[in-house]
CSV table of C-alpha atoms in Angstrom, one decimal:
chain,number,residue,atom,x,y,z
W,142,MET,CA,108.5,96.9,116.1
W,143,ASP,CA,110.4,95.3,119.0
W,144,PRO,CA,108.4,94.3,122.1
W,145,SER,CA,110.9,96.4,124.1
W,146,GLU,CA,109.9,99.4,122.1
W,147,VAL,CA,106.2,98.8,122.9
W,148,GLU,CA,107.3,98.6,126.5
W,149,PHE,CA,109.2,101.9,126.1
W,150,LEU,CA,105.9,103.5,125.1
W,151,ALA,CA,104.1,101.8,128.0
W,152,GLU,CA,106.6,103.3,130.4
W,153,LYS,CA,105.1,106.8,129.8
W,154,GLU,CA,101.9,105.8,131.6
W,155,MET,CA,101.4,107.6,134.9
W,156,VAL,CA,101.3,105.6,138.1
W,157,LYS,CA,101.0,106.6,141.7
W,158,ILE,CA,103.9,106.2,144.1
W,159,ILE,CA,104.4,106.9,147.8
W,160,PRO,CA,108.0,108.3,148.1
W,161,ASN,CA,110.0,108.0,151.3
W,162,PHE,CA,112.1,111.1,150.5
W,163,SER,CA,111.3,114.7,149.9
W,164,LEU,CA,112.1,116.8,146.9
W,165,ASP,CA,110.6,119.9,145.4
W,166,LYS,CA,109.1,120.1,142.0
W,167,ILE,CA,111.1,118.7,139.0
W,168,TYR,CA,110.6,120.5,135.7
W,169,LEU,CA,111.1,117.8,133.1
W,170,ILE,CA,111.0,118.5,129.4
W,171,GLY,CA,107.9,116.3,129.2
W,172,GLY,CA,106.0,118.0,132.1
W,173,ASP,CA,106.3,118.9,135.8
W,174,LEU,CA,106.5,116.3,138.6
W,175,GLY,CA,106.2,116.5,142.3
W,176,PRO,CA,106.8,118.0,144.8
W,177,PHE,CA,107.7,114.8,146.6
W,178,ASN,CA,106.8,114.4,150.3
W,179,PRO,CA,107.3,111.3,152.3
W,180,GLY,CA,104.1,109.4,152.8
W,181,LEU,CA,102.1,111.5,150.3
W,182,SER,CA,101.2,109.9,147.0
W,183,VAL,CA,102.3,111.5,143.8
W,184,GLY,CA,101.8,110.7,140.1
W,185,VAL,CA,104.9,109.9,138.1
W,186,PRO,CA,105.6,108.2,134.8
W,187,LEU,CA,106.2,104.4,135.0
W,188,TRP,CA,109.9,104.6,134.0
W,189,LEU,CA,110.6,106.9,137.0
W,190,ALA,CA,108.5,104.9,139.4
W,191,LEU,CA,110.4,101.7,138.5
W,192,ASN,CA,113.7,103.4,138.9
W,193,LEU,CA,112.8,104.9,142.3
W,194,LYS,CA,111.5,101.5,143.4
W,195,GLN,CA,114.7,99.8,142.5
W,196,ARG,CA,116.6,102.4,144.5
W,197,GLN,CA,114.2,101.7,147.4
W,198,LYS,CA,113.0,105.2,147.5
W,199,CYS,CA,109.3,104.6,147.1
W,200,ARG,CA,106.3,102.3,147.3
W,201,ILE,CA,104.3,101.8,144.1
W,202,VAL,CA,100.5,101.9,144.4
W,203,PRO,CA,98.9,99.4,142.0
W,204,PRO,CA,96.5,100.9,139.4
W,205,GLU,CA,92.7,100.6,140.2
W,206,TRP,CA,92.1,97.9,137.7
W,207,MET,CA,94.9,95.6,139.1
W,208,ASP,CA,92.4,94.0,141.4
W,209,VAL,CA,91.4,90.3,141.5
W,210,GLU,CA,87.6,90.8,141.3
W,211,LYS,CA,87.8,93.4,138.5
W,212,LEU,CA,90.2,91.2,136.5
W,213,GLU,CA,87.9,88.2,137.0
W,214,GLU,CA,85.0,90.1,135.6
W,215,ILE,CA,87.0,91.3,132.6
W,216,ARG,CA,88.2,87.7,132.0
W,217,GLU,CA,84.6,86.4,132.0
W,218,LEU,CA,83.4,89.2,129.7
W,219,GLU,CA,86.3,88.5,127.3
W,220,ARG,CA,85.5,84.8,127.3
W,221,ARG,CA,81.8,85.4,126.6
W,222,GLU,CA,82.1,87.9,123.8
W,223,ASP,CA,83.3,87.1,120.3
W,224,THR,CA,84.7,90.5,119.7
W,225,PHE,CA,87.4,92.3,121.6
W,226,THR,CA,86.2,93.9,124.8
W,227,PRO,CA,87.5,97.2,126.1
W,228,VAL,CA,90.7,96.8,128.2
W,229,PRO,CA,91.4,98.3,131.6
W,230,SER,CA,94.5,100.1,130.1
W,231,PRO,CA,96.0,100.3,126.6
W,232,TYR,CA,99.2,98.9,128.1
W,233,TYR,CA,97.7,96.3,130.6
W,234,MET,CA,100.2,93.6,129.6
W,235,GLU,CA,103.3,95.7,130.0
W,236,LEU,CA,102.1,97.3,133.2
W,237,THR,CA,101.3,94.0,134.7
W,238,LYS,CA,104.7,92.5,133.8
W,239,LEU,CA,106.8,95.5,134.9
W,240,LEU,CA,104.9,96.1,138.1
W,241,LEU,CA,104.7,92.4,139.1
W,242,ASN,CA,108.4,92.0,138.3
W,243,HIS,CA,109.7,95.0,140.2
W,244,ALA,CA,107.0,95.8,142.8
W,245,SER,CA,105.2,92.6,143.6
W,246,ASP,CA,105.6,93.3,147.3
W,247,ASN,CA,103.4,96.4,146.9
W,248,ILE,CA,100.6,94.5,145.0
W,249,PRO,CA,98.2,92.2,146.9
W,250,LYS,CA,97.6,88.7,145.5
W,251,ALA,CA,100.3,89.2,142.8
W,252,ASP,CA,100.3,85.6,141.6
W,253,GLU,CA,96.5,85.5,141.1
W,254,ILE,CA,96.7,88.8,139.1
W,255,ARG,CA,99.5,87.4,137.0
W,256,THR,CA,97.4,84.3,136.1
W,257,LEU,CA,94.3,86.4,135.4
W,258,VAL,CA,96.0,88.8,133.1
W,259,LYS,CA,97.7,85.9,131.3
W,260,ASP,CA,94.2,84.3,130.8
W,261,ILE,CA,92.9,87.5,129.4
W,262,TRP,CA,95.9,87.9,127.1
W,263,ASP,CA,95.5,84.3,125.9
W,264,THR,CA,91.8,84.7,125.1
W,265,ARG,CA,92.5,87.9,123.2
W,266,ILE,CA,95.4,86.5,121.2
W,267,ALA,CA,93.3,83.5,120.2
W,268,LYS,CA,90.5,85.8,119.0
W,269,LEU,CA,93.2,87.8,117.1
W,270,ARG,CA,94.4,84.7,115.4
W,271,LEU,CA,90.9,83.7,114.3
W,272,SER,CA,90.1,87.1,113.0
W,273,ALA,CA,93.4,87.4,111.1
W,274,ASP,CA,92.6,84.0,109.6
W,275,SER,CA,89.2,85.1,108.4
W,276,PHE,CA,90.6,88.4,107.2
W,277,ILE,CA,93.0,86.6,104.9
W,278,ASN,CA,90.5,83.9,103.8
W,279,GLN,CA,87.9,86.4,102.8
W,280,GLN,CA,90.5,88.7,101.3
W,281,GLU,CA,89.2,91.7,103.0
W,282,ALA,CA,90.7,95.1,102.4
W,283,HIS,CA,89.9,96.8,105.6
W,284,ALA,CA,89.4,95.8,109.3
W,285,LYS,CA,88.4,97.7,112.4
W,286,LEU,CA,90.3,96.7,115.5
W,287,ASP,CA,89.2,99.1,118.1
W,288,ASN,CA,90.0,97.5,121.4
W,289,LEU,CA,93.3,95.9,120.5
W,290,THR,CA,96.3,97.1,122.4
W,291,LEU,CA,99.6,97.8,120.8
W,292,MET,CA,101.4,94.8,122.3
W,293,GLU,CA,98.7,92.5,120.8
W,294,ILE,CA,98.9,94.1,117.4
W,295,ASN,CA,102.7,93.8,117.6
W,296,THR,CA,102.6,90.0,118.1
W,297,THR,CA,101.2,89.5,114.6
W,298,ARG,CA,102.4,92.6,112.9
W,299,THR,CA,105.4,91.4,110.9
W,300,PHE,CA,103.8,88.1,109.9
W,301,LEU,CA,100.4,89.5,109.0
W,302,LEU,CA,101.6,92.6,107.1
W,303,ASP,CA,104.2,90.7,105.2
W,304,SER,CA,101.8,87.9,104.2
W,305,LEU,CA,99.2,90.5,103.1
W,306,ASN,CA,101.7,92.3,101.1
W,307,CYS,CA,103.0,89.1,99.5
W,308,MET,CA,99.5,88.1,98.6
W,309,TYR,CA,98.7,91.4,97.1
W,310,LYS,CA,101.8,91.2,94.9
W,311,LEU,CA,100.9,87.7,93.7
W,312,ARG,CA,97.4,88.8,92.9
W,313,SER,CA,98.4,92.0,91.1
W,314,ASN,CA,100.8,90.1,89.0
W,315,LEU,CA,98.0,87.9,87.8
W,316,MET,CA,95.9,90.9,86.6
W,317,PRO,CA,97.0,92.0,83.1
W,318,GLY,CA,98.8,95.3,83.0
W,319,ALA,CA,97.9,96.2,86.6
W,320,SER,CA,101.4,96.3,88.1
W,321,LYS,CA,104.4,97.6,86.2
W,322,GLY,CA,106.6,95.3,88.2
W,323,LYS,CA,108.3,98.1,90.0
W,324,SER,CA,107.6,97.0,93.5
W,325,SER,CA,110.0,95.0,95.5
W,326,MET,CA,109.8,91.6,97.2
W,327,ASP,CA,111.4,91.5,100.6
W,328,PHE,CA,112.4,88.0,101.5
D,52,MET,CA,120.2,124.5,142.1
D,53,SER,CA,116.5,124.0,141.6
D,54,ASP,CA,116.3,127.4,139.8
D,55,VAL,CA,118.9,126.3,137.3
D,56,LEU,CA,117.1,123.2,136.5
D,57,SER,CA,113.7,124.8,136.4
D,58,ASP,CA,115.1,127.2,133.9
D,59,ALA,CA,114.7,124.7,131.1
D,60,GLY,CA,111.0,124.4,131.6
D,61,SER,CA,110.1,128.1,131.7
D,62,ASP,CA,112.8,129.5,129.5
D,63,SER,CA,112.1,127.6,126.2
D,64,SER,CA,108.4,128.3,126.0
D,65,GLY,CA,109.3,132.0,125.6
D,66,ARG,CA,111.7,131.3,122.8
D,67,GLN,CA,109.5,129.2,120.6
D,68,ASP,CA,107.5,131.9,119.0
D,69,GLU,CA,107.2,130.2,115.6
D,70,ASP,CA,105.9,126.9,117.1
D,71,VAL,CA,104.0,128.1,120.2
D,72,MET,CA,104.3,124.6,121.5
D,73,THR,CA,105.1,123.6,125.0
D,74,PRO,CA,108.1,121.2,125.4
D,75,ALA,CA,105.7,118.4,126.3
D,76,GLU,CA,103.8,118.9,123.1
D,77,LEU,CA,107.1,119.0,121.2
D,78,ILE,CA,108.1,115.6,122.6
D,79,ALA,CA,104.7,114.2,121.9
D,80,LYS,CA,105.0,115.4,118.3
D,81,LEU,CA,108.4,113.8,118.0
D,82,GLU,CA,107.1,110.5,119.2
D,83,GLU,CA,104.2,110.7,116.7
D,84,ALA,CA,106.7,111.4,113.9
D,85,TRP,CA,108.9,108.5,115.0
D,86,LEU,CA,106.0,106.0,114.9
D,87,ASN,CA,104.8,107.3,111.6
D,88,GLU,CA,108.2,107.0,110.0
D,89,LYS,CA,108.7,103.6,111.5
D,90,PHE,CA,105.6,102.1,110.0
D,91,SER,CA,105.2,103.9,106.7
D,92,PRO,CA,106.5,102.2,103.6
D,93,GLU,CA,107.7,105.4,102.1
D,94,LEU,CA,109.9,108.2,103.3
D,95,LEU,CA,107.7,110.9,104.9
D,96,GLU,CA,108.1,114.6,104.9
D,97,ASN,CA,111.1,115.9,106.7
D,98,LYS,CA,110.5,117.4,110.1
D,99,SER,CA,113.7,119.3,110.5
D,100,GLU,CA,112.2,122.1,112.7
D,101,LEU,CA,110.9,119.5,115.1
D,102,VAL,CA,114.3,117.8,115.2
D,103,GLU,CA,116.0,121.1,115.7
D,104,CYS,CA,113.7,122.2,118.5
D,105,VAL,CA,114.2,118.9,120.3
D,106,MET,CA,118.0,119.1,119.9
D,107,GLU,CA,117.8,122.6,121.4
D,108,GLN,CA,115.9,121.3,124.4
D,109,LEU,CA,118.3,118.5,124.9
D,110,THR,CA,121.5,120.6,124.7
D,111,HIS,CA,119.9,123.3,127.0
D,112,MET,CA,119.0,120.7,129.6
D,113,GLU,CA,122.5,119.0,129.3
D,114,ALA,CA,124.2,122.4,129.8
D,115,ASN,CA,122.1,122.9,132.9
D,116,LEU,CA,123.1,119.5,134.2
D,117,GLN,CA,126.7,120.2,133.6
D,118,ARG,CA,126.5,123.2,135.8
D,119,THR,CA,125.0,121.3,138.8
D,120,ARG,CA,127.5,118.9,140.2
D,121,LYS,CA,125.5,118.1,143.3
D,122,GLY,CA,121.8,117.4,143.4
D,123,ASP,CA,122.2,113.8,142.6
D,124,MET,CA,118.5,113.0,142.7
D,125,LYS,CA,117.2,115.6,140.3
D,126,ALA,CA,120.2,115.3,138.0
D,127,SER,CA,119.6,111.6,137.6
D,128,VAL,CA,116.0,112.0,136.8
D,129,HIS,CA,116.7,114.6,134.2
D,130,ARG,CA,119.4,112.5,132.7
D,131,MET,CA,117.0,109.5,132.4
D,132,GLU,CA,114.6,111.7,130.6
D,133,ILE,CA,117.2,113.0,128.3
D,134,ASP,CA,118.3,109.4,127.4
D,135,ARG,CA,114.7,108.5,126.6
D,136,ILE,CA,114.2,111.5,124.3
D,137,ARG,CA,117.5,110.9,122.7
D,138,PHE,CA,116.5,107.3,122.0
D,139,VAL,CA,113.4,108.4,120.2
D,140,LEU,CA,115.2,111.0,118.2
D,141,SER,CA,118.0,108.6,117.1
D,142,SER,CA,115.5,105.9,116.2
D,143,TYR,CA,113.6,108.4,114.1
D,144,LEU,CA,116.7,109.6,112.2
D,145,ARG,CA,117.9,106.0,111.8
D,146,SER,CA,114.6,105.0,110.3
D,147,ARG,CA,114.8,107.8,107.8
D,148,LEU,CA,118.4,106.9,106.8
D,149,GLN,CA,117.4,103.3,106.3
D,150,LYS,CA,114.6,104.3,103.9
D,151,ILE,CA,116.9,106.7,102.1
D,152,GLU,CA,119.4,103.9,101.6
D,153,LYS,CA,116.7,101.5,100.4
D,154,PHE,CA,115.0,103.9,97.9
D,155,PHE,CA,117.8,106.3,97.1
D,156,PRO,CA,117.2,107.0,93.4
D,157,HIS,CA,113.5,107.6,93.9
D,158,VAL,CA,114.1,109.8,96.9
D,159,LEU,CA,116.6,111.9,95.0
D,160,GLU,CA,114.2,112.1,92.0
D,161,LYS,CA,111.4,113.2,94.2
D,162,GLU,CA,113.5,115.9,95.7
D,163,LYS,CA,114.7,117.2,92.3
D,164,SER,CA,111.2,117.3,90.9
D,165,ARG,CA,109.4,119.1,93.7
D,166,ALA,CA,108.3,122.7,93.2
D,167,GLN,CA,110.1,125.6,94.8
D,168,GLY,CA,107.5,126.3,97.5
D,169,ASP,CA,106.9,122.7,98.6
D,170,PRO,CA,108.4,121.5,101.8
D,171,SER,CA,111.4,119.3,101.2
D,172,PHE,CA,111.5,115.6,102.0
D,173,LEU,CA,115.1,115.6,103.0
D,174,SER,CA,117.1,117.7,105.3
D,175,PRO,CA,120.3,119.2,103.8
D,176,GLU,CA,122.4,116.5,105.6
D,177,GLU,CA,120.1,113.8,104.4
D,178,PHE,CA,120.3,115.1,100.8
D,179,ALA,CA,124.1,115.1,100.9
D,180,PHE,CA,124.0,111.6,102.3
D,181,ALA,CA,121.7,110.4,99.6
D,182,LYS,CA,123.8,111.9,96.8
D,183,GLU,CA,127.0,110.4,98.2
D,184,TYR,CA,125.3,107.0,98.6
D,185,PHE,CA,124.2,107.2,94.9
D,186,ALA,CA,127.6,108.2,93.7
D,187,ASN,CA,129.3,105.4,95.8
D,188,THR,CA,126.9,102.8,94.6
D,189,GLU,CA,127.5,103.8,91.0
D,190,THR,CA,131.2,103.7,91.4
D,191,TYR,CA,131.0,100.3,93.1
D,192,LEU,CA,128.8,98.8,90.4
D,193,LYS,CA,131.1,100.1,87.7
D,194,ALA,CA,134.3,98.9,89.3
D,195,VAL,CA,132.9,95.4,90.2
D,196,ALA,CA,130.8,94.5,87.2
D,197,LEU,CA,130.0,97.1,84.6
D,198,LYS,CA,133.4,97.8,83.3
D,199,HIS,CA,133.7,94.1,82.4
D,200,MET,CA,130.5,94.1,80.4
D,201,PRO,CA,130.4,94.7,76.6
D,202,PRO,CA,130.6,98.4,75.8
D,203,ASN,CA,126.9,98.9,75.0
D,204,LEU,CA,125.8,97.4,78.4
D,205,GLN,CA,128.0,99.5,80.6
D,206,SER,CA,125.4,101.7,82.2
D,207,VAL,CA,122.6,100.9,84.7
D,208,ASP,CA,119.5,102.9,85.1
D,209,MET,CA,119.2,103.3,88.9
D,210,GLN,CA,115.5,104.3,88.7
D,211,LYS,CA,114.7,100.9,87.2
D,212,ALA,CA,117.3,98.9,89.2
D,213,VAL,CA,116.2,99.9,92.6
D,214,PRO,CA,112.6,98.9,93.6
D,215,GLU,CA,110.2,101.7,94.5
D,216,PRO,CA,108.5,101.8,97.9
D,217,CYS,CA,105.3,99.6,97.9
D,218,LEU,CA,102.5,102.0,98.7
D,219,ASP,CA,100.0,99.3,98.7
D,220,SER,CA,101.3,97.7,101.9
D,221,PHE,CA,98.9,97.3,104.7
D,222,VAL,CA,99.4,99.4,107.8
D,223,PHE,CA,97.7,99.7,111.2
D,224,LEU,CA,96.5,103.1,112.1
D,225,ARG,CA,94.6,105.0,114.8
D,226,VAL,CA,92.3,107.9,113.9
D,227,LYS,CA,92.9,111.2,115.5
D,228,GLU,CA,90.4,113.3,113.5
D,229,ARG,CA,87.2,111.9,112.1
D,230,GLN,CA,87.3,111.2,108.4
D,231,ASP,CA,84.3,110.4,106.2
D,232,ASN,CA,84.1,108.4,103.0
D,233,ILE,CA,87.4,106.9,102.8
D,234,MET,CA,87.5,104.6,99.7
D,235,VAL,CA,88.5,101.0,100.3
D,236,GLU,CA,89.6,99.3,97.1
D,237,PRO,CA,88.7,95.7,96.6
D,238,GLU,CA,91.2,92.9,96.8
D,239,THR,CA,89.6,90.6,94.3
D,240,ASP,CA,87.8,91.1,91.0
D,241,ASP,CA,84.4,90.0,92.4
D,242,GLN,CA,84.4,92.6,95.2
D,243,ARG,CA,83.3,96.1,94.7
D,244,GLU,CA,84.9,99.1,96.3
D,245,TYR,CA,83.2,100.6,99.3
D,246,VAL,CA,83.6,103.6,101.6
D,247,VAL,CA,84.2,103.6,105.3
D,248,ASP,CA,84.0,106.3,107.9
D,249,LEU,CA,86.9,106.6,110.2
D,250,GLU,CA,85.7,107.6,113.7
D,251,GLU,CA,87.9,109.4,116.1
D,252,GLY,CA,89.9,107.0,118.4
D,253,SER,CA,89.2,103.9,116.3
D,254,GLN,CA,91.9,101.6,115.0
D,255,HIS,CA,92.0,100.1,111.5
D,256,LEU,CA,94.1,97.9,109.2
D,257,MET,CA,94.1,99.0,105.6
D,258,ARG,CA,96.3,99.9,102.6
D,259,TYR,CA,98.7,102.7,103.0
D,260,LYS,CA,97.9,104.3,99.7
D,261,THR,CA,94.4,105.5,100.6
D,262,ILE,CA,95.4,107.1,103.9
D,263,ALA,CA,98.8,108.5,102.9
D,264,PRO,CA,97.6,112.1,102.7
D,265,LEU,CA,96.0,111.7,106.1
D,266,VAL,CA,99.3,110.6,107.6
D,267,SER,CA,101.0,113.8,106.3
D,268,SER,CA,98.2,116.0,107.6
D,269,GLY,CA,98.3,114.4,111.0
D,270,ALA,CA,94.7,113.1,110.9
D,271,VAL,CA,95.7,109.5,111.5
D,272,GLN,CA,98.6,108.0,113.4
D,273,LEU,CA,100.3,104.8,112.3
D,274,ILE,CA,100.7,102.3,115.1
């Protein structure tokens, strides 16, 4: 899956905006939005929030978890634990990137937040690499990855799945009569 | 103007008596089908009613937009949403076509050998596409290579020539409905098989074969 497709899924997350225009309710296929009144916050999907922000029609309210102290706590917890800790949002990386790129003026201490989120991401990716390594070494057949987000899974997806499939084919060809040689090898 | 555009929301829920799904649920189901099709190694069941309903919603909304020239703000929002839904739909259909092209003899075989009452794997258009692709590939192979072979080697068995989908591939999944006692087969000879319980909301990495029926029933979602 392309990272931009993961971002596409992340754009469905709801964020709060404060519009500077007024508009009555919009009946989208995916749900109802609004009504929009200047100065009153309203929840909209991220794709709409970013578009309105670019047209200078609103101010974006950062999500609750996008706060320096909270992120510092999460970073410390992540560094202490060996396993993956729960994340503030299943799309924390995409939300951070999109909001900091398009609406950094609406987010206090944007640079610190960027660094904190990057630290959290780096720690988690390092853990993912270690656990993928041990998964392959011990030739496990099943793994539970509860607190992993889609973007993190996506970084190793092609490599990990292709290598596991390759190894499986090599192994099944060793076992007598197991495979009838019908499966394909994608190079 | 607002009435015309609000039509799309209230109107369609009355029309869908077979599905009894709100448009929002319809779009959510389309996205689930899209992800499942993207990540599954084999061609999944055809969801033609879902595709048709979504197409209906899109054409209805577009017709409404055509009628409203002014109302820039609302029209642009609706248009953005239509583009997003259209992206998911095209990606879903493209995914299916890619798999049909990759596994065409097996897909056709599966379709021919299914019982009368079973749901079909291919929509009528996809079936026509698959048959044409098969015929074209055969003609191509004959013209390019086979007719130059000695007479007793001039045929090719497509079922053997084209690899089958590898159902033992690993996939990532998220559990929507709790499942108990799912068998996990061992990788090596010295391991024994064991069972796992799949709790709701958890994510796993395992072989596709064991959880294939759960994907079709909607109990797990491939991610």
